[in-house]
XYZ file of C-alpha atoms in Angstrom:
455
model
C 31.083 -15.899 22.363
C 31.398 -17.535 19.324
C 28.734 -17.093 16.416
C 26.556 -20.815 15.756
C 24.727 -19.848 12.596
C 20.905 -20.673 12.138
C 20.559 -24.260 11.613
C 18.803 -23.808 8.269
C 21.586 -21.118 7.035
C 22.731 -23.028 4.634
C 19.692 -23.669 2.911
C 18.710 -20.171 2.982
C 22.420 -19.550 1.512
C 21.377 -21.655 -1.372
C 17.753 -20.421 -1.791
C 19.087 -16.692 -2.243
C 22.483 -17.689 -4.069
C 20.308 -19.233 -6.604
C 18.349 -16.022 -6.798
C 21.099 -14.024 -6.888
C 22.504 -16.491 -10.157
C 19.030 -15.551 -11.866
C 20.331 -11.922 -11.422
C 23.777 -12.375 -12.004
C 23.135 -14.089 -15.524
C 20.376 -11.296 -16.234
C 23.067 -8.561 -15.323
C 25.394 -10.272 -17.826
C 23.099 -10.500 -20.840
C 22.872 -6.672 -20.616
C 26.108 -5.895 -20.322
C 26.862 -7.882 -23.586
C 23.804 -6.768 -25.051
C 25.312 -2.796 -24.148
C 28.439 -4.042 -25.676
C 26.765 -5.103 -29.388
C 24.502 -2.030 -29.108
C 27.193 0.640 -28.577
C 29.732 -1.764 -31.106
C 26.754 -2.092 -33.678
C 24.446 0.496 -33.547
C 26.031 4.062 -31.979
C 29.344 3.507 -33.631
C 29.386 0.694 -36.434
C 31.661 2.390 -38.617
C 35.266 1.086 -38.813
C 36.822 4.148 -38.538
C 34.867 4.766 -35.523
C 37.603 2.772 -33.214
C 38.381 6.101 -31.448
C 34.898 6.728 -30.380
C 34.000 2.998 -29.780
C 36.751 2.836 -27.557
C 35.790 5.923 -25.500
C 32.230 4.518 -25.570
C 33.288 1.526 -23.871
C 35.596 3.418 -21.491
C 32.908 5.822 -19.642
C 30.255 2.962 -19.670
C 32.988 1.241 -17.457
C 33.572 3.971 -15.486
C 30.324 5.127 -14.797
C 29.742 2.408 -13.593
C 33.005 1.456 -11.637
C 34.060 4.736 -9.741
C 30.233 4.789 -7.434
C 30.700 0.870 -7.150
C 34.266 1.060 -5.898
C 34.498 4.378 -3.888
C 31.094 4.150 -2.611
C 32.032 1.096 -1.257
C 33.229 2.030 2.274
C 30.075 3.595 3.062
C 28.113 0.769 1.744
C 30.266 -1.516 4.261
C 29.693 0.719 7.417
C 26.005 1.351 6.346
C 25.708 -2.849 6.167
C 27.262 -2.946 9.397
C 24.433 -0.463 11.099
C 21.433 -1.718 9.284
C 19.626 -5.108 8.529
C 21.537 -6.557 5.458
C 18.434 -8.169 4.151
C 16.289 -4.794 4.210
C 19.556 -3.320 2.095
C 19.407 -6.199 -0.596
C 15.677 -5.968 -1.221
C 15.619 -1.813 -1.345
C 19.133 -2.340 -3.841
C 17.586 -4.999 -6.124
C 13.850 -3.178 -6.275
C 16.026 0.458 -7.179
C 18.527 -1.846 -9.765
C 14.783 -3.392 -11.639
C 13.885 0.376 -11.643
C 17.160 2.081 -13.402
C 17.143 -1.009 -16.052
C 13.560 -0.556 -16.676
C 14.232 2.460 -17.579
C 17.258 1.931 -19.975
C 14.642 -0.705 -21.594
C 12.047 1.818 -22.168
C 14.610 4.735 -23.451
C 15.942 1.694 -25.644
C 12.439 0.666 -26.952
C 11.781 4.226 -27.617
C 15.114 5.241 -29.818
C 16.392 7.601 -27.376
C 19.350 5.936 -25.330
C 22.007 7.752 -26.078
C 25.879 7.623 -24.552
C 25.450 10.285 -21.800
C 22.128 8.517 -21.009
C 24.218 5.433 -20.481
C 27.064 6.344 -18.362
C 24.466 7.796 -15.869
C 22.252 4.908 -15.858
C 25.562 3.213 -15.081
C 26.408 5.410 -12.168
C 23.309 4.874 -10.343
C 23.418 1.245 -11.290
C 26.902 1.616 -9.555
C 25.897 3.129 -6.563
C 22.897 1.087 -5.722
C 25.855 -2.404 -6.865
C 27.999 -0.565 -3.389
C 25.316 -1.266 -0.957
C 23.860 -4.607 -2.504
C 27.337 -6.160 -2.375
C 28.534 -4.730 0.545
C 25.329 -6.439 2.349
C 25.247 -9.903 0.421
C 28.845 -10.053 0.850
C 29.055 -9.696 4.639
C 25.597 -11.914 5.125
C 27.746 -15.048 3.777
C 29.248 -15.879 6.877
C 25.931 -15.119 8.885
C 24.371 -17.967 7.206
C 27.370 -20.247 6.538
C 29.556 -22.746 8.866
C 32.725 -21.987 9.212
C 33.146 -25.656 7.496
C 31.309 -24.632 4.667
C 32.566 -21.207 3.629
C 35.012 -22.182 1.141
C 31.983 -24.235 -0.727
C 29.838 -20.961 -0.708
C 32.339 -19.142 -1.657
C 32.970 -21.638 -4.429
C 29.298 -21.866 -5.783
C 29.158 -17.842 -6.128
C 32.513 -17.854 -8.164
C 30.544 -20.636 -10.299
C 28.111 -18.281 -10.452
C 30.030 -15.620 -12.108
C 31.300 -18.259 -14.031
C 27.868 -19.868 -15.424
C 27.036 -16.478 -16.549
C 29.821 -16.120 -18.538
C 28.139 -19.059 -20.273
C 24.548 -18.562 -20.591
C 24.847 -14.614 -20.556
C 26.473 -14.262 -24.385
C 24.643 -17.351 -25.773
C 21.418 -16.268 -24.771
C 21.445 -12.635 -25.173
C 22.900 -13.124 -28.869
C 20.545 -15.588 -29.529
C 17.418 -12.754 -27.647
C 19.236 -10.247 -29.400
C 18.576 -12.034 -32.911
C 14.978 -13.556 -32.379
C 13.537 -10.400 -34.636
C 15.156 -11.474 -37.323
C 14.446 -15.285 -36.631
C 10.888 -14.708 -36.945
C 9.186 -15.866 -40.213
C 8.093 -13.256 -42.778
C 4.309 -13.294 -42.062
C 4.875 -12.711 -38.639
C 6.892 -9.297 -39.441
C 4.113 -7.224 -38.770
C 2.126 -8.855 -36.670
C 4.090 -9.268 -33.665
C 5.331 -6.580 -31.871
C 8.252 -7.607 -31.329
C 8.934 -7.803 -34.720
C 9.020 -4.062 -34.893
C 12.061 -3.763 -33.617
C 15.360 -3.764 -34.768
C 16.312 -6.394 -32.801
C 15.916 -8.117 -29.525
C 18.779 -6.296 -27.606
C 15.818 -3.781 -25.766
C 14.072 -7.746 -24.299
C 17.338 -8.503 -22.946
C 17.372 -5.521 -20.641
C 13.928 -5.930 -19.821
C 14.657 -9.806 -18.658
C 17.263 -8.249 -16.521
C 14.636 -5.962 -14.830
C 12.602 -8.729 -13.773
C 15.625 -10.808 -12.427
C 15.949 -7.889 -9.848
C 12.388 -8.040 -8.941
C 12.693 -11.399 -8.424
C 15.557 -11.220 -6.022
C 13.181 -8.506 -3.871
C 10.570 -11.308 -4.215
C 12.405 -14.196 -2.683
C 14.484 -12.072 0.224
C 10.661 -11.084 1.354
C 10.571 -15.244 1.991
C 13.749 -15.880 3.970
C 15.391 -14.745 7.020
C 18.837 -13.263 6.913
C 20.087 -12.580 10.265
C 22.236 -9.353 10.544
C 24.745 -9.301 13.215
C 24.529 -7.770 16.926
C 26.892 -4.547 17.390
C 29.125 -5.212 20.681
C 29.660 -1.260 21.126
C 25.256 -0.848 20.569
C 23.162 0.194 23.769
C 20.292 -1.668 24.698
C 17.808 -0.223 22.237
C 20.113 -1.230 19.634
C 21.546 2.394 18.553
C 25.311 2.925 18.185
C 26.898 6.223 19.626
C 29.899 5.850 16.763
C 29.458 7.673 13.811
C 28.904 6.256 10.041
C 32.913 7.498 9.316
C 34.238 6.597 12.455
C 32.584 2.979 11.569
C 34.583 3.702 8.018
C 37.561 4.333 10.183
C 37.763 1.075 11.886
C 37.311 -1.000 9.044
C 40.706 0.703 7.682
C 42.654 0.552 10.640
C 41.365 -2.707 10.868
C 43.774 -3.894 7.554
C 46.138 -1.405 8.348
C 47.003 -3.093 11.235
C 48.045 -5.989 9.637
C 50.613 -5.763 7.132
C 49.916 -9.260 5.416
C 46.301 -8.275 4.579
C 47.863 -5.433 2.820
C 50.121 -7.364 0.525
C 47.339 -9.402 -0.351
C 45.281 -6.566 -1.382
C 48.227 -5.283 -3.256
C 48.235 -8.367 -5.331
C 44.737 -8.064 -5.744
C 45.459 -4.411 -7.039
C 47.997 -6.072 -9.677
C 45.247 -8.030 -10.379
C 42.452 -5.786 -11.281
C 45.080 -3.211 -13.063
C 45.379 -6.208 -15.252
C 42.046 -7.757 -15.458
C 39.388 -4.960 -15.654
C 39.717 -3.731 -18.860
C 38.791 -6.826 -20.088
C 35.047 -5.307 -20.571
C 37.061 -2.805 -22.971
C 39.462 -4.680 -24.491
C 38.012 -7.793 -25.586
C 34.934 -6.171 -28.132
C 37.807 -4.263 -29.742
C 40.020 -7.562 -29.968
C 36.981 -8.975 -31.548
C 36.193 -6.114 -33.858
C 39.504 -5.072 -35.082
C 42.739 -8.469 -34.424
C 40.353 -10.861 -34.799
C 38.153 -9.556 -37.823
C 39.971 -11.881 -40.544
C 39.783 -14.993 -38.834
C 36.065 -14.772 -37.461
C 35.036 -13.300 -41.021
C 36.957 -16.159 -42.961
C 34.907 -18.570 -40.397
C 31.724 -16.981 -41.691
C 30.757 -15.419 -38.038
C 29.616 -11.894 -36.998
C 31.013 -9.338 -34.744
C 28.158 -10.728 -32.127
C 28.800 -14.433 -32.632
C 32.421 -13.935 -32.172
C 32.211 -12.119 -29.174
C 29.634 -14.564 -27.611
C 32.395 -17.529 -28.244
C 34.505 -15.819 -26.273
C 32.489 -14.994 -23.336
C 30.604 -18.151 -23.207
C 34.649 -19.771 -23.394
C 35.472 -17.438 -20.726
C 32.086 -18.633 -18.699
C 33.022 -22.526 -19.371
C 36.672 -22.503 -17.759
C 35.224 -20.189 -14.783
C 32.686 -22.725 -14.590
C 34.604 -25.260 -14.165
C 37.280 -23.540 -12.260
C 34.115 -22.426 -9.517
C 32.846 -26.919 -9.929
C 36.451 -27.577 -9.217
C 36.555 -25.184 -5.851
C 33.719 -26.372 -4.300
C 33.728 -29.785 -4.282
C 37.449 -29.643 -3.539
C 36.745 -27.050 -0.623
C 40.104 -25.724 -1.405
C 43.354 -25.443 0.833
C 42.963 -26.326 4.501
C 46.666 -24.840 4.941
C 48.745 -21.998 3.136
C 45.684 -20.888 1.228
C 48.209 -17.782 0.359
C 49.381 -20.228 -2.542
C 45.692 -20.589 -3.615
C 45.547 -17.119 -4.589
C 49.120 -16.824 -6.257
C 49.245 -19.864 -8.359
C 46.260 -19.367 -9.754
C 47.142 -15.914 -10.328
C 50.398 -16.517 -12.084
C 48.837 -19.111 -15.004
C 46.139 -16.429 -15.639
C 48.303 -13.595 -16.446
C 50.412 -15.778 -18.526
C 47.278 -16.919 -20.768
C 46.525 -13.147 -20.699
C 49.791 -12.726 -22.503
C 48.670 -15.502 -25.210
C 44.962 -13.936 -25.230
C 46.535 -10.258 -26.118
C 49.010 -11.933 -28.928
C 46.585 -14.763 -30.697
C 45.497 -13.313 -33.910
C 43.064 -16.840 -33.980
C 39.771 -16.957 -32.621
C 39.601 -20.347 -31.549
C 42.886 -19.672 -29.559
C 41.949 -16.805 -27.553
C 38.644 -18.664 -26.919
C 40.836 -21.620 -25.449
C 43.132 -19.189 -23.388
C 40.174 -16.775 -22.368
C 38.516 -20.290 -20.482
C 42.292 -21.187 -19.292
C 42.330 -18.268 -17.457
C 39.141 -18.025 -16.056
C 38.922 -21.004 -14.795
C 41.809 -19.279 -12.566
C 39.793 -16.759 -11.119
C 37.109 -18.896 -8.873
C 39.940 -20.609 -7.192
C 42.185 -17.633 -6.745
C 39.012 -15.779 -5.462
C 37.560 -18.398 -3.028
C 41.157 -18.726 -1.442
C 41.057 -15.273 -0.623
C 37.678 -14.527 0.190
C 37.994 -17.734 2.501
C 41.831 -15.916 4.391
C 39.497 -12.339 5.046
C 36.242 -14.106 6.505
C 38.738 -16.149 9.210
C 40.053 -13.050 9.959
C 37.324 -10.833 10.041
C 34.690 -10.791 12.840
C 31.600 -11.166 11.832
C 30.267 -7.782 13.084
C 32.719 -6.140 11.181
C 32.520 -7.567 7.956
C 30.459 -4.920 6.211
C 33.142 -2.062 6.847
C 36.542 -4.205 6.215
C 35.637 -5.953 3.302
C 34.403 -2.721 1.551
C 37.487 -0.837 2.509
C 39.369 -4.150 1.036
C 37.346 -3.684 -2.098
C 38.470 -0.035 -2.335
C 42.175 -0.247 -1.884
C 41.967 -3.345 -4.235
C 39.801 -1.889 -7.037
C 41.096 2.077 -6.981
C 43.125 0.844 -9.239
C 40.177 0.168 -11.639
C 38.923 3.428 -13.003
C 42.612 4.040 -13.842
C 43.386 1.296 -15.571
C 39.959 1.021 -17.708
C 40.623 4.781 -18.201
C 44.754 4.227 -19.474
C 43.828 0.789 -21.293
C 40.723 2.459 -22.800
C 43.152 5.555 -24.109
C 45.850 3.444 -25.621
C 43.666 0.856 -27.104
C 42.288 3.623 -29.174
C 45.739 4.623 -30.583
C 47.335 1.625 -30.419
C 47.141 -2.116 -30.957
C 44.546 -3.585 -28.286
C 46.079 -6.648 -28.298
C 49.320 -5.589 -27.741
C 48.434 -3.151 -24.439
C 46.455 -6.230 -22.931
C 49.228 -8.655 -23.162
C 51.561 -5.922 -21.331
C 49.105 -5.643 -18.556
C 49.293 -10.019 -18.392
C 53.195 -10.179 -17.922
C 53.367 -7.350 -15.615
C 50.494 -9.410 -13.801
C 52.486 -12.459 -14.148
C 56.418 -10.890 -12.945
C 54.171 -9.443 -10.019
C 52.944 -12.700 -8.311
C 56.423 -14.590 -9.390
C 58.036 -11.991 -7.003
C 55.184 -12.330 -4.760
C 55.831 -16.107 -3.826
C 58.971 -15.231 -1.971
C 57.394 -12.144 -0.346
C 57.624 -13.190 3.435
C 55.148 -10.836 4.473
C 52.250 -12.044 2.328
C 53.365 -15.778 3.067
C 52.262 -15.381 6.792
C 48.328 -14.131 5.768
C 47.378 -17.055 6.289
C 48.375 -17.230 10.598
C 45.453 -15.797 12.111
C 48.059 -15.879 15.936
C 50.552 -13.780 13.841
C 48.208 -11.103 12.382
C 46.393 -10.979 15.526
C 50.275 -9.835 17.377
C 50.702 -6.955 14.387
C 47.513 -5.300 15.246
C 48.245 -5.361 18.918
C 51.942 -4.125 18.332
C 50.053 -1.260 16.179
C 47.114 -0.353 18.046
């Protein structure tokens, strides 16, 4: 029988997307307020690009490896229990960890270590959030209308690339803002500066996502192999199992995870490489402009967050590619690794700001094509499981390449390493668009025949 959604699922969509924006942009502002505190206060010195680097290399991973290989039993755990009960336990557990990095920060105590396991729980808790939100999509959504929710989240990510720097360097500063007789008067003025209120503004994001999912009904999807009382006989890895066998059984799913894999080798140590294009290649120009280290890096995220933005506006009111979505990915794909290239290269500011929001404004598109191929394909009950298994064999690649970029970044030119990871990127999907295999994704009739001829 085919799934009708609740006729107010749409609305709900939009009631908790524009929660989970809240907590996206909150989640942002710390992690570029993480970035100025480990770049400004733990290691400020210039000769300190060894240690920065490694800083910013376990923060990443700490918080990466729980995200991505907890992510399978995230998916099969979404599959068994009621996704809205996982995404208000997740987001009350993510307020608690950063309240706690706020009060370690307030107190003068957060050190590295502290960090990177603050960063693996944050992780783990990310697995099962995501792996519930991102199966409840089509639960609430049209068929019609997945492609335009997909779109508004990928503006999401995108509008936080905008607000996130602007405001937390502008939070970050307030201290300092504050007029002399007010110094010692106000709290706040105690401290350093503001980077300890940005983490606490992220805590109460997550509260506030708790807060609304206690309001609105998210339906979770009925298990075809459950008994009448609801309990399923199949155990948590055998529920891992299927999802795998599920893409293993069709070969065109795999080659567009595999592009996704080129992908993320090249994109994810962006969170590395970019503060140490910014402190080091782009010094001179940003210091001849009269900026700081933190106003820099803010121009380029909030540049990043404009072209995403707009990439995410352009997505959903175009609703994408009715047919051969496959080319929505790989086009998209191709003109972002080549402005990765020019990002890596430009010793200007202003240029790798203009590149960094070419690019992004890639990555909405590129996403909401794919995201759009996997939920036709996937049944609804099985979401949970598949696209967490998809998430693994698309972002193992991650801790390896933030590990590698972070290693060589440290020795060599940063700029130079991130470029190399754009035009392999690039070659990649040029190869890709006469890959026959990955050209079919998009016929459900065709992938539908593979898994029979496999099972």
């Amino acid at each position: 029988m085919t799934y009708v959604p609740p006729s107010h699922g749409f609305r709900t969509f939009v009631i908790v997307w524009a929660a989970q924006s809240l907590s996206v942009i909150g989640s942002g502002m710390t992690g570029f307020a993480l970035n100025v505190y480990l770049a400004q206060v733990l290691y400020p010195a210039p000769d300190q690009k060894a240690e920065l680097a490694l800083a910013f290399t376990v923060l990443n991973l700490g918080f990466t490896i729980p995200f991505v290989f907890g992510g399978p039993l995230a998916g099969a755990w979404a599959d068994r229990h009621d996704r809205k009960q996982i995404m208000i336990v997740t987001n009350t557990v993510s307020g608690l960890i950063t309240l706690l990095t706020f009060i370690l920060m307030l107190s003068g105590s957060l050190h590295l270590w502290m960090l990177v396991c603050i960063g693996v729980l944050a992780g783990a808790a990310g697995a099962f959030h995501y792996a519930a939100f991102d199966a409840s999509y089509a639960m609430l959504v049209p068929d019609s209308l997945l492609p335009r929710a997909n779109g508004m989240m990928q503006t999401t990510w995108s509008l936080s690339g905008i607000i996130s720097p602007a405001l937390a360097a502008f939070i970050i500063a307030i201290p300092a803002l504050l007029p002399q007789d007010l110094r010692t008067a106000a709290p706040i003025a105690a401290m350093a500066n503001g980077t300890p209120l940005v983490i606490a503004i992220d805590a109460l994001t997550f509260f506030l996502c708790a807060a609304v999912l206690l309001l609105v009904h998210v339906p979770s999807p009925a298990r075809s192999d459950a008994d009448a009382s609801g309990r399923v006989e199949q155990t948590l890895w055998a529920d891992v199992r299927e999802g795998a066998l599920f893409i293993w059984h069709r070969p065109p799913l795999l080659w567009l995870l595999t592009a996704f894999a080129v992908a993320n080798l090249a994109v994810s140590p962006t969170g590395v490489v970019v503060p140490l294009l910014v402190k080091f290649n782009l010094e001179p120009d940003w210091t001849a402009r009269g900026y700081t280290f933190e106003t820099a890096l803010a121009l380029l995220g909030v540049a990043g967050g404009v072209g995403g933005l707009i990439g995410g506006l352009i997505v959903s009111t175009w609703g994408g590619l009715k047919r051969n979505r496959v080319y929505g990915v790989l086009a998209p794909m191709l003109a972002a690794g080549i402005f990765q290239i020019v990002y890596g290269f430009s010793p200007f500011l202003l240029l790798s700001a203009a590149v960094a929001s070419l690019g992004a404004a890639m990555h909405p598109i590129l996403n909401a094509h794919s995201q759009t191929i996997w939920q036709s394909h996937t049944p609804r009950e099985l979401q949970g499981r598949v696209f967490s298994i998809r998430r693994l064999i698309a972002w193992t690649i991650q801790p390896i390449s933030i590990a590698a970029t972070g290693a060589l970044a440290g020795v060599l030119d940063p700029g130079y390493v991130f470029a190399s990871l754009g035009m392999i990127w690039a070659l990649f999907c040029v190869a890709q668009l006469f890959n026959p295999y990955l050209l079919r994704v998009g016929d459900k009739a065709a992938l539908d025949a593979a898994n029979k001829r496999q099972a």
